[in-house]
Short mmCIF file of C-alpha atoms and ligand atoms in Angstrom, two decimals:
data_model
loop_
_atom_site.label_atom_id
_atom_site.label_comp_id
_atom_site.label_asym_id
_atom_site.label_seq_id
_atom_site.Cartn_x
_atom_site.Cartn_y
_atom_site.Cartn_z
CA MET H 251 66.10 52.61 45.05
CA GLY H 252 63.71 52.90 42.35
CA LYS H 253 65.18 49.62 40.54
CA ARG H 254 64.73 47.79 44.39
CA ARG H 255 61.31 49.05 44.58
CA GLY H 256 60.63 48.42 41.17
CA ARG H 257 62.24 44.69 41.67
CA ILE H 258 60.26 44.74 44.43
CA ALA H 259 56.94 45.47 42.77
CA LEU H 260 57.54 42.83 40.38
CA LEU H 261 57.62 40.54 42.71
CA LEU H 262 54.88 41.22 43.98
CA ALA H 263 52.82 41.07 40.62
CA LEU H 264 53.91 38.08 40.41
CA PHE H 265 53.04 36.65 43.97
CA LEU H 266 49.79 37.95 43.70
CA ALA H 267 49.11 36.97 39.91
CA LEU H 268 50.53 33.18 41.36
CA ALA H 269 48.21 33.29 45.15
CA LEU H 270 44.72 33.59 42.11
CA SER H 271 45.37 32.16 40.35
CA ALA H 272 45.99 29.23 43.22
CA CYS H 273 42.02 30.12 44.44
CA GLY H 274 40.86 29.82 41.30
CA GLY H 275 40.81 33.22 40.65
CA GLU H 276 41.70 32.63 36.93
CA GLU H 277 39.69 27.86 36.54
CA GLU H 278 39.77 26.91 32.60
CA PRO H 279 35.63 26.75 32.63
CA ARG H 280 35.97 22.28 32.36
CA THR H 281 35.68 20.90 29.04
CA ILE H 282 33.17 18.13 27.94
CA ARG H 283 34.66 16.19 24.95
CA VAL H 284 31.55 14.73 22.59
CA GLY H 285 32.26 12.62 19.57
CA VAL H 286 29.44 13.46 16.90
CA ALA H 287 29.56 9.63 13.83
CA LEU H 288 26.83 10.50 11.36
CA TYR H 289 25.76 7.87 8.66
CA LEU H 290 25.96 10.38 5.96
CA GLN H 291 26.73 14.53 5.79
CA ASP H 292 25.99 15.00 2.16
CA ASP H 293 21.82 13.65 3.72
CA THR H 294 19.53 17.19 4.05
CA PHE H 295 17.98 15.94 7.34
CA ILE H 296 21.26 15.01 9.02
CA SER H 297 22.74 17.98 7.73
CA THR H 298 20.68 20.03 9.51
CA ILE H 299 21.08 17.80 12.92
CA ALA H 300 24.75 18.61 13.11
CA GLN H 301 24.08 22.65 11.37
CA HIS H 302 21.29 22.18 14.95
CA LEU H 303 24.17 20.42 16.87
CA GLN H 304 26.84 23.42 16.20
CA GLN H 305 24.78 26.12 16.13
CA MET H 306 23.45 25.40 20.29
CA VAL H 307 27.29 23.98 20.86
CA MET H 308 28.13 27.99 20.59
CA GLU H 309 25.55 28.77 22.80
CA GLU H 310 24.89 26.47 25.19
CA GLU H 311 29.59 27.52 25.90
CA GLN H 312 28.21 31.12 26.82
CA ALA H 313 25.57 30.04 28.52
CA ARG H 314 26.91 26.82 31.35
CA GLY H 315 30.35 28.88 30.46
CA VAL H 316 32.08 25.38 29.87
CA LYS H 317 34.08 24.51 26.96
CA ILE H 318 32.13 21.91 24.26
CA ASN H 319 34.60 19.91 21.75
CA LEU H 320 32.48 18.53 19.18
CA SER H 321 33.57 16.64 16.68
CA ILE H 322 31.37 15.82 13.43
CA ALA H 323 32.43 12.49 11.28
CA ASP H 324 31.35 11.75 8.31
CA GLY H 325 30.39 7.61 7.92
CA ARG H 326 30.40 8.04 4.20
CA GLY H 327 27.54 5.67 3.97
CA ASN H 328 29.99 3.00 5.32
CA GLN H 329 29.76 1.20 8.21
CA SER H 330 33.18 0.00 8.87
CA VAL H 331 34.51 2.95 8.37
CA GLN H 332 32.07 4.98 11.59
CA ASN H 333 33.62 1.93 13.61
CA GLU H 334 37.23 3.85 12.61
CA GLN H 335 36.17 7.04 13.81
CA VAL H 336 34.27 6.17 16.72
CA ASP H 337 37.21 4.11 17.97
CA ARG H 338 39.12 7.07 17.74
CA PHE H 339 36.73 9.65 19.86
CA LEU H 340 37.55 6.15 22.39
CA ASP H 341 40.78 7.42 22.03
CA ARG H 342 40.70 11.13 22.42
CA ASP H 343 39.15 10.25 26.06
CA CYS H 344 35.81 11.37 24.87
CA ASP H 345 33.06 12.04 27.24
CA VAL H 346 29.47 10.99 25.32
CA ILE H 347 29.60 9.50 21.61
CA CYS H 348 26.63 9.86 20.20
CA VAL H 349 25.82 8.35 17.22
CA ASN H 350 23.59 8.63 13.84
CA ILE H 351 24.41 4.50 12.59
CA VAL H 352 24.96 3.47 9.22
CA ASP H 353 23.56 0.24 9.58
CA ARG H 354 21.28 -0.32 12.33
CA THR H 355 21.44 -3.65 13.14
CA ALA H 356 25.12 -3.82 13.29
CA ALA H 357 24.99 -1.40 16.82
CA ALA H 358 25.83 -4.05 19.22
CA VAL H 359 29.98 -4.01 18.48
CA LEU H 360 29.53 -0.69 19.07
CA ILE H 361 27.77 -0.96 22.35
CA ASP H 362 30.38 -3.47 23.72
CA LYS H 363 33.26 -0.86 22.30
CA ALA H 364 31.99 1.97 23.87
CA GLN H 365 31.00 0.01 26.93
CA ALA H 366 33.85 -1.11 27.74
CA ALA H 367 34.84 2.69 27.83
CA GLY H 368 32.90 3.94 30.24
CA VAL H 369 31.31 5.75 27.66
CA PRO H 370 27.77 6.45 27.48
CA ILE H 371 26.41 5.95 23.70
CA ILE H 372 23.39 7.89 22.30
CA PHE H 373 21.86 7.08 19.13
CA PHE H 374 20.11 9.20 16.63
CA ASN H 375 17.07 8.84 14.23
CA ARG H 376 18.92 5.57 13.35
CA GLU H 377 16.64 3.41 15.06
CA PRO H 378 19.47 0.44 16.06
CA VAL H 379 17.94 -3.26 16.80
CA GLU H 380 16.01 -3.36 20.31
CA GLU H 381 18.07 -5.69 22.49
CA ASP H 382 21.77 -4.07 20.98
CA LEU H 383 20.17 -1.00 22.73
CA ASN H 384 19.06 -3.36 26.62
CA ARG H 385 22.95 -4.32 26.37
CA TRP H 386 23.79 -1.92 27.97
CA GLU H 387 22.41 1.27 30.42
CA ARG H 388 23.49 3.60 29.17
CA ALA H 389 22.75 3.72 25.52
CA TYR H 390 19.68 5.23 24.66
CA TYR H 391 18.03 6.58 21.51
CA VAL H 392 16.71 10.00 21.00
CA GLY H 393 13.52 9.76 16.98
CA SER H 394 11.02 9.98 16.36
CA ARG H 395 7.96 7.56 16.50
CA ALA H 396 8.06 6.66 12.59
CA ASP H 397 4.19 4.96 12.69
CA ARG H 398 3.60 8.34 13.26
CA ALA H 399 4.72 9.84 9.80
CA GLY H 400 2.83 7.61 8.11
CA ARG H 401 0.50 8.23 10.20
CA LEU H 402 0.39 12.18 9.98
CA GLN H 403 1.26 11.88 5.59
CA GLY H 404 -2.03 9.61 5.16
CA GLU H 405 -4.13 12.30 6.97
CA LEU H 406 -2.68 14.80 4.93
CA VAL H 407 -3.91 13.06 1.90
CA LEU H 408 -7.41 11.56 3.34
CA ASP H 409 -8.03 15.45 3.56
CA ALA H 410 -7.27 16.24 0.44
CA TRP H 411 -10.36 12.91 -0.71
CA ARG H 412 -12.42 13.98 2.28
CA PHE H 413 -12.70 17.95 0.58
CA SER H 414 -12.17 17.86 -2.82
CA GLN H 415 -12.25 13.90 -3.85
CA GLU H 416 -12.95 15.11 -7.12
CA GLU H 417 -9.31 16.79 -7.68
CA LEU H 418 -8.17 14.44 -6.54
CA ASP H 419 -9.60 11.71 -8.54
CA ARG H 420 -9.10 12.86 -11.66
CA SER H 421 -9.71 9.70 -12.58
CA GLY H 422 -12.61 9.21 -11.27
CA ASP H 423 -13.08 5.53 -11.12
CA GLY H 424 -13.73 6.89 -7.07
CA VAL H 425 -10.39 4.89 -6.30
CA LEU H 426 -7.61 6.50 -5.60
CA GLN H 427 -3.73 5.77 -7.22
CA TYR H 428 -0.98 6.57 -5.81
CA VAL H 429 2.99 5.09 -6.29
CA MET H 430 5.41 4.84 -3.05
CA LEU H 431 8.57 6.20 -2.93
CA GLU H 432 10.26 5.13 0.23
CA GLY H 433 14.17 5.80 1.69
CA GLU H 434 16.63 3.31 2.33
CA PRO H 435 15.53 -0.27 2.50
CA GLY H 436 15.58 -1.45 6.12
CA HIS H 437 14.97 1.37 7.50
CA GLN H 438 12.94 1.75 10.64
CA ASP H 439 11.37 4.88 8.71
CA THR H 440 11.54 3.55 4.79
CA LEU H 441 9.09 0.63 6.81
CA MET H 442 6.35 1.64 8.52
CA ARG H 443 6.08 5.20 6.25
CA THR H 444 5.21 3.40 3.87
CA GLU H 445 3.30 0.70 5.82
CA TYR H 446 1.25 4.02 8.47
CA SER H 447 0.63 6.46 5.55
CA VAL H 448 -1.45 4.22 2.81
CA ARG H 449 -3.17 1.98 6.21
CA ALA H 450 -4.75 5.16 7.60
CA LEU H 451 -5.99 5.86 4.47
CA VAL H 452 -7.46 1.92 4.23
CA SER H 453 -8.67 2.25 7.80
CA ALA H 454 -10.72 5.16 7.45
CA GLY H 455 -12.62 3.53 4.24
CA VAL H 456 -10.70 4.69 1.23
CA PRO H 457 -10.62 1.91 -1.42
CA VAL H 458 -6.79 2.47 -2.97
CA GLU H 459 -5.23 1.29 -5.42
CA LYS H 460 -0.94 1.07 -5.07
CA LEU H 461 0.77 1.82 -9.30
CA ALA H 462 4.34 0.70 -8.28
CA ASN H 463 7.07 1.23 -5.42
CA ASN H 464 10.33 1.65 -5.23
CA SER H 465 13.21 3.29 -3.16
CA ALA H 466 14.81 6.28 -3.72
CA ASP H 467 17.13 6.12 -0.85
CA TRP H 468 16.13 9.57 0.61
CA GLN H 469 18.22 10.63 -2.28
CA ARG H 470 16.52 13.50 -5.10
CA GLY H 471 17.89 12.36 -8.17
CA GLN H 472 17.22 9.13 -8.06
CA ALA H 473 13.40 10.02 -6.82
CA LYS H 474 13.31 11.90 -9.73
CA MET H 475 14.11 9.49 -12.06
CA ARG H 476 11.74 6.86 -10.72
CA MET H 477 9.38 9.24 -10.91
CA GLN H 478 10.40 10.07 -14.32
CA GLN H 479 9.99 5.56 -15.44
CA TRP H 480 6.18 6.11 -13.78
CA LEU H 481 5.54 9.27 -15.68
CA ASP H 482 6.63 7.39 -18.79
CA GLU H 483 5.31 4.07 -18.15
CA LEU H 484 2.66 3.37 -15.79
CA GLU H 485 -1.56 3.91 -18.03
CA GLY H 486 -3.99 5.38 -15.59
CA PRO H 487 -3.06 9.25 -13.40
CA ILE H 488 -0.76 9.09 -11.00
CA GLU H 489 -3.14 11.04 -7.99
CA VAL H 490 -0.56 10.26 -5.35
CA VAL H 491 2.67 10.37 -4.55
CA PHE H 492 3.21 8.77 -0.93
CA ALA H 493 7.11 9.59 -0.75
CA ASN H 494 9.07 8.47 2.31
CA ASN H 495 10.51 11.70 2.54
CA ASP H 496 10.91 15.35 1.29
CA ASP H 497 14.68 14.68 -0.70
CA MET H 498 12.35 12.28 -2.70
CA ALA H 499 8.66 14.20 -3.02
CA LEU H 500 10.37 16.99 -4.15
CA GLY H 501 13.06 14.75 -7.04
CA ALA H 502 8.79 13.71 -8.30
CA ILE H 503 8.20 17.66 -8.46
CA ASP H 504 11.55 17.56 -10.93
CA ALA H 505 10.40 15.31 -12.46
CA CYS H 506 7.10 16.57 -13.58
CA LEU H 507 8.40 19.83 -14.46
CA GLU H 508 10.47 18.48 -16.59
CA ASP H 509 8.21 16.26 -18.34
CA GLY H 510 6.02 19.66 -18.77
CA ILE H 511 2.60 19.71 -15.54
CA PRO H 512 1.72 22.87 -15.12
CA PRO H 513 1.79 22.66 -10.55
CA GLU H 514 -2.01 22.41 -10.95
CA GLU H 515 -2.03 18.95 -12.76
CA MET H 516 0.50 17.13 -10.98
CA PRO H 517 -0.46 14.26 -8.62
CA PHE H 518 -0.89 15.04 -4.29
CA ILE H 519 2.74 14.78 -3.48
CA VAL H 520 3.59 14.81 0.20
CA GLY H 521 7.32 14.11 1.99
CA VAL H 522 7.92 13.63 5.22
CA ASP H 523 11.22 16.44 7.35
CA ALA H 524 9.89 19.93 7.21
CA THR H 525 12.99 21.17 5.27
CA PRO H 526 13.52 24.17 4.65
CA PRO H 527 12.90 23.60 -0.28
CA ALA H 528 10.57 21.58 1.11
CA LEU H 529 8.62 24.63 2.92
CA ALA H 530 9.65 26.67 -0.26
CA ALA H 531 7.78 23.60 -3.13
CA MET H 532 5.18 23.61 0.00
CA ALA H 533 5.02 28.01 -0.28
CA GLU H 534 4.58 28.12 -4.35
CA GLY H 535 2.29 24.83 -3.81
CA THR H 536 3.97 22.18 -5.73
CA LEU H 537 4.86 19.98 -2.34
CA LYS H 538 0.97 19.45 -0.68
CA GLY H 539 2.82 18.79 1.84
CA THR H 540 4.64 17.22 4.69
CA VAL H 541 5.41 16.01 7.89
CA GLN H 542 7.79 18.20 10.57
CA ASN H 543 10.74 15.70 12.04
CA ASP H 544 11.76 18.19 14.32
CA ALA H 545 15.93 19.13 13.02
CA ARG H 546 16.16 21.10 16.36
CA GLY H 547 13.88 19.29 18.94
CA GLN H 548 16.46 16.38 18.09
CA ALA H 549 19.14 17.88 18.52
CA GLU H 550 17.83 20.13 21.84
CA ARG H 551 17.71 17.13 23.05
CA ILE H 552 20.57 15.13 22.45
CA LEU H 553 22.68 17.60 23.92
CA GLU H 554 20.42 17.78 27.24
CA LEU H 555 21.74 14.05 27.43
CA CYS H 556 26.00 14.62 26.78
CA PHE H 557 25.40 16.94 29.61
CA ASP H 558 23.80 14.42 32.20
CA LEU H 559 26.24 12.02 30.71
CA ALA H 560 29.35 13.70 30.97
CA SER H 561 28.48 15.32 34.66
CA GLY H 562 28.29 11.72 35.51
CA ALA H 563 24.53 11.78 36.63
CA GLU H 564 21.34 9.42 35.90
CA PRO H 565 18.94 11.45 33.03
CA SER H 566 15.94 12.00 34.80
CA PRO H 567 13.58 9.05 35.19
CA GLU H 568 10.62 11.19 33.15
CA LYS H 569 13.05 11.86 30.27
CA ILE H 570 13.90 8.92 28.99
CA THR H 571 10.89 5.44 28.32
CA ASP H 572 11.66 2.55 29.03
CA GLY H 573 15.55 3.18 30.60
CA HIS H 574 16.76 3.53 26.56
CA TYR H 575 14.97 6.19 24.59
CA VAL H 576 14.22 9.64 23.87
CA TRP H 577 10.53 10.10 21.80
CA LEU H 578 10.10 13.18 19.67
CA TRP H 579 6.78 14.10 18.28
CA TYR H 580 6.23 14.76 14.29
CA THR H 581 3.58 17.42 13.28
CA ALA H 582 1.42 17.91 10.82
CA VAL H 583 2.48 20.88 8.21
CA THR H 584 -0.41 21.69 5.89
CA SER H 585 -0.89 25.09 4.09
CA GLU H 586 -2.90 26.56 6.64
CA ASN H 587 0.22 26.34 9.66
CA LEU H 588 3.15 26.82 7.13
CA ALA H 589 3.64 30.33 7.95
CA GLU H 590 4.65 28.33 11.19
CA PHE H 591 7.79 26.34 10.53
CA LEU H 592 9.07 29.00 7.38
CA PRO H 593 11.88 30.02 8.46
C1 GAL E 603 15.06 9.76 8.30
C2 GAL E 603 14.70 10.99 7.61
C3 GAL E 603 15.42 11.41 5.84
C4 GAL E 603 16.29 10.76 5.82
C5 GAL E 603 16.82 9.57 7.38
C6 GAL E 603 18.67 9.35 7.64
O1 GAL E 603 14.21 10.46 9.38
O2 GAL E 603 13.37 11.64 7.09
O3 GAL E 603 15.29 12.33 5.40
O4 GAL E 603 17.18 11.75 6.38
O5 GAL E 603 16.23 9.65 8.13
O6 GAL E 603 18.61 8.16 8.29
#
């Protein structure tokens, strides 16, 4: 009798479990698959965006009760490698693909592949040419206005010129002598930051003289070498170093330190990005200013767009400019507001 009761109880429990799962009592959370292709994982600013994405995915999984399958691939600076990575994401049925494209003129191929598979594609940080983005209405770009970073950087130097010209103008000739450390050739940020930083000074009537310029490909080590060479070869003092990003500004500082130049005698060095090591250099006084490139904000917008697109919804028009663009703002970081940016 006891055994029979036991069997009945077991059957009842099984029946209940089946009934519960059939009416969704233990429903599996929905899974969203997102593939992220980076141009180069080693790049300081890009790796910061990737870290924010990973962190936010964990937070969003909790908050939204969904499962997010985030795969990150490193293109190692090679467009063919990145194309294969995107193919793999499409084969694995990703719901959305995010691309930090290696060669910004090569987006058409990726957009066409994504369109053929019906998978929305979000570019970020490295802006594809407009005609390519216009090929498909489900191709987007998340990034910051490159000209604004240049303008803000120029204004940091302009303020210093206005408030302490005698400190900045070491040669005392009334002309601001500068060098330009440029990012990767052809990158929208290199072109615009280079142009608009100097333009901010010229349009305010400051006489400027370019002593030298060269690309250091966003990299600290290369920038250090360029700066070492300029310190050795250029006659007369370098008064300002414009660096298209913080890593290169830090490279210029490395060269000055190695040359035995104390912080108070270094040129006025400015960067862009507001990476943690750059903020630390500002706190030490070697870096004079930077412009925040909002890595967290970009990661947030990318994810927000992924959720909209993965659910099949059209992103609301107020979030998107000209049908394809999500723009973020840059902010100048000075010694006055530095505390707001420090981790
Ligand atoms: C820029 C950033 C650089 C570098 C580059 C890569 O926006 O300022 O540091 O990360 O993107 O595309």
